[in-house]
Short mmCIF file of C-alpha atoms and ligand atoms in Angstrom, two decimals:
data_model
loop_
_atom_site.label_atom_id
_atom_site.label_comp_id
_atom_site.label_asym_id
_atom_site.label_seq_id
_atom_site.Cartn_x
_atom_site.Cartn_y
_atom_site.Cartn_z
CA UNK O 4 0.00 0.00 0.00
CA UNK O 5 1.27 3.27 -0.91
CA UNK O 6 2.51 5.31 2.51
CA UNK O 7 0.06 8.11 2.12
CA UNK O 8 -2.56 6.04 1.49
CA UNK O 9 -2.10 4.25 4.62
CA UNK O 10 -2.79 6.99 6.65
CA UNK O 11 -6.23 7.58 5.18
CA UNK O 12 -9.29 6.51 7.32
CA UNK O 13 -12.23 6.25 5.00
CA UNK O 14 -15.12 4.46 6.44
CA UNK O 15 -13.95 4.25 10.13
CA UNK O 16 -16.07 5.00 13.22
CA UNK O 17 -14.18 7.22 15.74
CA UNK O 18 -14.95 8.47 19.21
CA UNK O 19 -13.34 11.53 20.71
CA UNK O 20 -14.16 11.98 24.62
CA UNK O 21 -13.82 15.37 25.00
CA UNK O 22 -13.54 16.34 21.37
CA UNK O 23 -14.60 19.54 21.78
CA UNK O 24 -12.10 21.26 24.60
CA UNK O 25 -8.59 22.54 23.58
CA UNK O 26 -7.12 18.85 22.44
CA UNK O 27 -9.97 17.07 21.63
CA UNK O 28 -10.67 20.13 18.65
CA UNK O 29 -7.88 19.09 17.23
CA UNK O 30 -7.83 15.23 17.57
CA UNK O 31 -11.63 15.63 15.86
CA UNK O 32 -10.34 17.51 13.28
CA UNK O 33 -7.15 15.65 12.38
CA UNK O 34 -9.37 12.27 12.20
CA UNK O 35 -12.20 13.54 10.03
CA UNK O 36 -9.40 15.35 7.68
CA UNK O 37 -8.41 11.74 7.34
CA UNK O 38 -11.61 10.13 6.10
CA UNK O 39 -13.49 8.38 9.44
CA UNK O 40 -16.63 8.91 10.84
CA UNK O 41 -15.77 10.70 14.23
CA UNK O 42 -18.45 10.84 16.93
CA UNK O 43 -17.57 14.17 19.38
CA UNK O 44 -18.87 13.13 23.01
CA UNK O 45 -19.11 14.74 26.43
CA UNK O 46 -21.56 16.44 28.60
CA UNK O 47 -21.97 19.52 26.64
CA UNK O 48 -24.28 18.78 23.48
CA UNK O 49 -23.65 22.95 23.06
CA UNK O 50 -19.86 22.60 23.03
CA UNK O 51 -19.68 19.51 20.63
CA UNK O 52 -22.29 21.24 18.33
CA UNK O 53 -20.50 24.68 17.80
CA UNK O 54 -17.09 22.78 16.87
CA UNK O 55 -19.60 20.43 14.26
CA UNK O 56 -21.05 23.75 12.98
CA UNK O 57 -17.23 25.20 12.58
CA UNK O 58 -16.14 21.64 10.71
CA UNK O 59 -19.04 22.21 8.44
CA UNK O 60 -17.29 25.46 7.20
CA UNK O 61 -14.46 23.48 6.36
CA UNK O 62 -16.89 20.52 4.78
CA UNK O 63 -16.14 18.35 7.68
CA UNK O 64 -18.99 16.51 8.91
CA UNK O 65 -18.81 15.11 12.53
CA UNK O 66 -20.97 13.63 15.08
CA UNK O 67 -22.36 15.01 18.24
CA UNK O 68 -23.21 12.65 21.47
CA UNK O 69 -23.37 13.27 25.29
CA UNK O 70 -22.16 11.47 28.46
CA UNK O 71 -21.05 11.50 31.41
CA UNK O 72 -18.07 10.05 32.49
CA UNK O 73 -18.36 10.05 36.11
CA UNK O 74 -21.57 7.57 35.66
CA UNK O 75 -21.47 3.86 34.00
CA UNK O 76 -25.34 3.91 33.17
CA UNK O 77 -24.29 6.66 30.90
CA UNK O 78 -21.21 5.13 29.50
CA UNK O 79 -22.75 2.08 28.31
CA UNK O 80 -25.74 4.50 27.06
CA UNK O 81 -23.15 6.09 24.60
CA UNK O 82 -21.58 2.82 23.84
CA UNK O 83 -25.39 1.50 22.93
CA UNK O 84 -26.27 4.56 20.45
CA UNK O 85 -22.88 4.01 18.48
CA UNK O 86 -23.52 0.71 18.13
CA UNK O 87 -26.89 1.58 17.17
CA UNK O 88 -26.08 4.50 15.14
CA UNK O 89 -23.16 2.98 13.38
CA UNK O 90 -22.86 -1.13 13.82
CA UNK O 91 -19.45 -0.61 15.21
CA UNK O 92 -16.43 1.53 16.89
CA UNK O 93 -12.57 1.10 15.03
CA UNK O 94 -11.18 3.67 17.24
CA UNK O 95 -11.20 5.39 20.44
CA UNK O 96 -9.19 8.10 21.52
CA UNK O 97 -9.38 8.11 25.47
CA UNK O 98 -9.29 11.97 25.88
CA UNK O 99 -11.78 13.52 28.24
CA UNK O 100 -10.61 14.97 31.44
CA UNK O 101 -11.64 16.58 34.36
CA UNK O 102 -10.18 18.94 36.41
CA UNK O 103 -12.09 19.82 39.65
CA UNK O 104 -8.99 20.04 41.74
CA UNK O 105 -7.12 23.24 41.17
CA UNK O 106 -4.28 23.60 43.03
CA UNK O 107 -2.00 20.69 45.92
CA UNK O 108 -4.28 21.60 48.50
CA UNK O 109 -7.75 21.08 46.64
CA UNK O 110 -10.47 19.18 48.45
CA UNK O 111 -11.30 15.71 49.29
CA UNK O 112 -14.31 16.05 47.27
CA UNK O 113 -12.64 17.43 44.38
CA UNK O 114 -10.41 14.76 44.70
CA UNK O 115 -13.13 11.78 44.89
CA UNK O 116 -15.06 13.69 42.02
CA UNK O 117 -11.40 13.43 39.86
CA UNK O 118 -10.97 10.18 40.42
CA UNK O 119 -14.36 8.96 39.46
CA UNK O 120 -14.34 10.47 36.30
CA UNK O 121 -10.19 10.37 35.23
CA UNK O 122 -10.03 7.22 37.52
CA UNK O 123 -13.04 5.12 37.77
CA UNK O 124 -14.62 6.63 35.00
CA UNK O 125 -11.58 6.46 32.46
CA UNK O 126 -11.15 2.66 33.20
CA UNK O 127 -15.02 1.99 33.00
CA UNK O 128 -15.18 3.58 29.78
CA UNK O 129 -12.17 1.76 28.20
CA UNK O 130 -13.75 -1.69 29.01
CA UNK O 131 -17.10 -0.55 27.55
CA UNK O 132 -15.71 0.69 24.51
CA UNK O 133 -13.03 -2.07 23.63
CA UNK O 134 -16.16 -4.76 23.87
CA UNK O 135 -17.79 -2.79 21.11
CA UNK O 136 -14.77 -2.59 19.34
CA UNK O 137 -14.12 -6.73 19.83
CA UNK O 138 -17.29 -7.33 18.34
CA UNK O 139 -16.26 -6.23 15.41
CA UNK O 140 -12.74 -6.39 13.59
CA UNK O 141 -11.27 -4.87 16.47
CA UNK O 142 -8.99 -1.15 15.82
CA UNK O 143 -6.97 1.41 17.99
CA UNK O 144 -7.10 2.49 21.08
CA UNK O 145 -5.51 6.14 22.01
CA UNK O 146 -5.34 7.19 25.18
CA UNK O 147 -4.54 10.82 26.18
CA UNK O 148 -2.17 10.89 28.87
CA UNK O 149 0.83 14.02 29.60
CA UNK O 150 3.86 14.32 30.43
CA UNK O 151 2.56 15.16 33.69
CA UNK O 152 1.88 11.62 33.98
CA UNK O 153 5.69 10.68 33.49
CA UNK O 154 7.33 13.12 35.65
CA UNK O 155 7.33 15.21 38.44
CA UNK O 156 5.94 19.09 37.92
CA UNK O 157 8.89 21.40 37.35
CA UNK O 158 8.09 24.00 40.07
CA UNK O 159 10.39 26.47 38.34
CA UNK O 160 8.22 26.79 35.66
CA UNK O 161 5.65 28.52 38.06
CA UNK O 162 8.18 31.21 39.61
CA UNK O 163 6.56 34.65 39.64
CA UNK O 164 3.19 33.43 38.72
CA UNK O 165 0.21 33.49 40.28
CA UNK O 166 -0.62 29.91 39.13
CA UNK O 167 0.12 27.95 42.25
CA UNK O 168 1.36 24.23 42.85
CA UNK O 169 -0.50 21.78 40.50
CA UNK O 170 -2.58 19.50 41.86
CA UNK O 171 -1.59 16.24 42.47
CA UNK O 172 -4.52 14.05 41.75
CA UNK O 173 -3.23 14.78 37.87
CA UNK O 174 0.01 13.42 38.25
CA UNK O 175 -1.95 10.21 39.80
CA UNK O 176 -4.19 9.79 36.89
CA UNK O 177 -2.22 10.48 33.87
CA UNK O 178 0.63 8.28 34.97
CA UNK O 179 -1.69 5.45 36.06
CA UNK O 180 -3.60 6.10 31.73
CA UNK O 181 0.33 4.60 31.03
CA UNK O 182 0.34 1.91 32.78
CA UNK O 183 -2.96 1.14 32.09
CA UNK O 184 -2.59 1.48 28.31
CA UNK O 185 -0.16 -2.05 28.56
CA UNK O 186 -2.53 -3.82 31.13
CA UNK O 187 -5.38 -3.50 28.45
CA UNK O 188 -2.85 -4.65 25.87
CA UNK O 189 -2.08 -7.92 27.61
CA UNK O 190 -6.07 -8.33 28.03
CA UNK O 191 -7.40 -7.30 24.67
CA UNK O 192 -4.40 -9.94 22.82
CA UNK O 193 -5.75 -11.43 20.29
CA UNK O 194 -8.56 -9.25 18.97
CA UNK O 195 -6.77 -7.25 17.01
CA UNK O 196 -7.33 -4.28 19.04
CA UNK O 197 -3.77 -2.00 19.80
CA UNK O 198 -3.46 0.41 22.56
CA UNK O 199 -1.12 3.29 22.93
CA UNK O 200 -0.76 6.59 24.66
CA UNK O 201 0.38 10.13 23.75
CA UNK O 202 1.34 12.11 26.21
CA UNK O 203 1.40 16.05 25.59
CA UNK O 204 3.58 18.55 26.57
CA UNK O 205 1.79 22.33 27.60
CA UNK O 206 -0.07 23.13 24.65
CA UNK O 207 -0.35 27.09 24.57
CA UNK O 208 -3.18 28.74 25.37
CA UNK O 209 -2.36 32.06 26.84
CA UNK O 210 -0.78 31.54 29.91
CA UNK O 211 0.71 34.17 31.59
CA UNK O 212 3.72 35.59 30.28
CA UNK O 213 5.96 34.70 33.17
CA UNK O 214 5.06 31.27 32.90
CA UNK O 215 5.90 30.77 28.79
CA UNK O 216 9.09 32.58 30.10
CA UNK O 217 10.10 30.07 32.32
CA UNK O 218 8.72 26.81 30.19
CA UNK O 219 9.58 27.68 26.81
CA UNK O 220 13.39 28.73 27.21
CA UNK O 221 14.00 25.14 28.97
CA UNK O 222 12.06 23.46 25.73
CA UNK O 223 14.72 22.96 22.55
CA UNK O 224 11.69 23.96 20.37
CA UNK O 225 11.33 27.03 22.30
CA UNK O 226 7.83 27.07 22.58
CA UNK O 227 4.24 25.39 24.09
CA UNK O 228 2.78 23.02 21.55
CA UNK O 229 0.27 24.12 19.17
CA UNK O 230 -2.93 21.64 20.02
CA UNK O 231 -2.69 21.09 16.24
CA UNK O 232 0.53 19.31 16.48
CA UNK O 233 -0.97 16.36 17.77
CA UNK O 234 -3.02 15.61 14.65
CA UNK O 235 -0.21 13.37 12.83
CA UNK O 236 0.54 11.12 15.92
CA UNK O 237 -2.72 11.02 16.21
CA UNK O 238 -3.66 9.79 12.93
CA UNK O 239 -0.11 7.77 12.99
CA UNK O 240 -2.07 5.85 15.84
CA UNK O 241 -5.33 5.11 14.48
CA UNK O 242 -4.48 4.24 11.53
CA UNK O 243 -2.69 1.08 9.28
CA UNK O 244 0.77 3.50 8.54
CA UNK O 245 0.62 2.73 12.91
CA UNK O 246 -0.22 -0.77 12.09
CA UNK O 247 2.86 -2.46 14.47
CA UNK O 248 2.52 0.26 17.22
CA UNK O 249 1.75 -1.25 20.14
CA UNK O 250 1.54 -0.70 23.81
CA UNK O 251 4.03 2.78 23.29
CA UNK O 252 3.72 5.72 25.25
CA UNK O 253 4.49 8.65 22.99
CA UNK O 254 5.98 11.98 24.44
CA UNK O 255 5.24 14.44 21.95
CA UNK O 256 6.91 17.66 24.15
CA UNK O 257 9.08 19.62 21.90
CA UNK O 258 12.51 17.41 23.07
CA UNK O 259 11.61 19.39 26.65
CA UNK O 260 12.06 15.97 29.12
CA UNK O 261 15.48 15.00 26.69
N1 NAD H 323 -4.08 21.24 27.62
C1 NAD H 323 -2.85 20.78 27.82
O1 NAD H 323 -1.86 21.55 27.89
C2 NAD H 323 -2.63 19.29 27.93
C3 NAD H 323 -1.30 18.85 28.10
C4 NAD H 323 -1.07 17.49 28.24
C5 NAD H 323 -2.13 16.60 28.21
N2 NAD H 323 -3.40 17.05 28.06
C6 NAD H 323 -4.47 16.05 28.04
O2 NAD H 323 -5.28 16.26 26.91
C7 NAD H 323 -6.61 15.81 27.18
C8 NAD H 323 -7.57 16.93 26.87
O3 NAD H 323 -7.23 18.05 27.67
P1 NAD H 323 -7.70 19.52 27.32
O4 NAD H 323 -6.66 20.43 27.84
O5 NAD H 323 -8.12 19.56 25.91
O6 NAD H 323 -8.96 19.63 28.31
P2 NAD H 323 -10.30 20.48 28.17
O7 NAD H 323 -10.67 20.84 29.57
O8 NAD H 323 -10.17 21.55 27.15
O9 NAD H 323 -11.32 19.39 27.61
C9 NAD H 323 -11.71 18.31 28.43
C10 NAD H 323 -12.96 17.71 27.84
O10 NAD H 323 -13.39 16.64 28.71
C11 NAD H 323 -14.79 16.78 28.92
N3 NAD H 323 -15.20 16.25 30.22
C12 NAD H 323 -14.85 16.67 31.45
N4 NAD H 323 -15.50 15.96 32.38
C13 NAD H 323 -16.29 15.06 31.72
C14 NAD H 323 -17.21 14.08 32.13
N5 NAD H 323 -17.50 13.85 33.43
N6 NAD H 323 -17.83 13.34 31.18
C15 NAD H 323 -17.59 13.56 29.86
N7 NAD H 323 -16.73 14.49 29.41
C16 NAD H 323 -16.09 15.24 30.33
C17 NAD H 323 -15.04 18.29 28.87
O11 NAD H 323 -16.41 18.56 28.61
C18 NAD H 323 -14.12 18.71 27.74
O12 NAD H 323 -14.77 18.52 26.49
C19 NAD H 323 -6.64 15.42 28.65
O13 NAD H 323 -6.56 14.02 28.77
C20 NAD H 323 -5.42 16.11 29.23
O14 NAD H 323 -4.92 15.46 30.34
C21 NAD H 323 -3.68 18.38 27.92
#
């Protein structure tokens, strides 16, 4: 098969959690550029229907569905309209976050309500939505990790700002997404069903100048990411040109952890 061609996703059935906050846009976009059928879905109907509206500009037509993540009845609710909608799901990109806890000394209950949706939630979601892909010819698995979930926060980065300590719930979650990716790996053998995870550097989106001062002069790029940069790995994943990838965590930062 010729290279570019392998990288085309005509006739595939994607699902971006998330798909319409600051990476999910992008992941949405970069999928439906390459042919599939992408399904937008979290709990604003609003959010995921002014991104379809701005796709339709650009002759991009995507689907809009709600859920919540924080509740299983509503999980497997989204998992029964694709399968009733479309027969099938050939990819997943695992990409919907929450982030009640603001700061290290957040509350309990911001804490609980973090972990059922980026805990509970994220694990509850991947079991539902890897049984719909098993039942038919299997497909790729993306979850959306950082590189918050691989090391520690770099506290420098935060000098002079008002931003505060991040929270360390995050740090929980998005390194437990990597481990997790291989666990479901080892279970799903077999079914033709490959998962991976990107993990992000900062993607920019005006934060104060003091902080791209400190983060981008310690990043060989010398800047945040652009949320559109994740498009190719992205794609790279889903599709056949990714068709040996397996079980890799992928630290797309700018060369900043090197
Ligand atoms: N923004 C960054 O700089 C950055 C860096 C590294 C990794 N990431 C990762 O990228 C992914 C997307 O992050 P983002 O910055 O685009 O976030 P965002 O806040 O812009 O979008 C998050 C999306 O998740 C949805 N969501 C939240 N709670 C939900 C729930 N209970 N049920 C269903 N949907 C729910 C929101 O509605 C929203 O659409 C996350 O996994 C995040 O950890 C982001």
């Amino acid at each position: 098969m010729n290279v570019l061609d392998m990288f085309r996703l005509d006739g595939q059935v994607a699902l971006v959690t998330g798909g319409a906050g600051i990476l999910g846009q992008s992941i949405v976009t970069g999928l439906a550029e390459a042919g599939a059928e992408v399904i937008t879905a979290s709990r604003s109907r609003a959010s995921g229907e002014e991104l379809a509206n701005e796709l339709e500009k650009e002759g991009l037509t995507i689907h809009v569905m709600t859920y919540d993540q924080s509740d299983h009845d509503s999980i497997v609710g989204l998992k029964k309209q694709i399968a009733d909608e479309f027969g099938r799901l050939d990819i997943f990109v695992n990409n919907a976050v929450a982030r009640p806890m603001k700061s290290y000394d957040g509350s309990i209950e911001d804490m609980d309500l973090s972990m059922r949706v980026n805990a509970t939630g994220a694990i509850d979601i991947l079991r539902e939505m890897s049984a719909l892909m098993a039942e038919g010819s299997g497909g790729s698995i993306i979850n959306i990790s950082s590189m918050m979930g691989m090391f520690g926060p770099d506290l420098s980065n935060y000098e002079g700002t008002d931003m505060g300590t991040p929270p360390p719930d995050y740090f929980f979650h998005k390194g437990g997404m990597i481990n997790l990716t291989r666990y479901f790996v080892r279970v799903l053998a077999g079914q033709n069903i490959r998962v991976n995870t990107v993990s992000p550097g900062g993607i920019f989106t005006h934060q104060p100048e003091r902080f791209l001062e400190n983060y981008c002069k310690k990043v060989p790029l010398g800047k945040l990411a652009d949320a559109d940069d994740f498009k190719g790995v992205i794609v790279l994943l889903a599709s056949d040109a990714g068709a040996y990838i397996n079980g890799e965590n992928i630290l797309v930062d700018g060369g900043l952890w090197s």
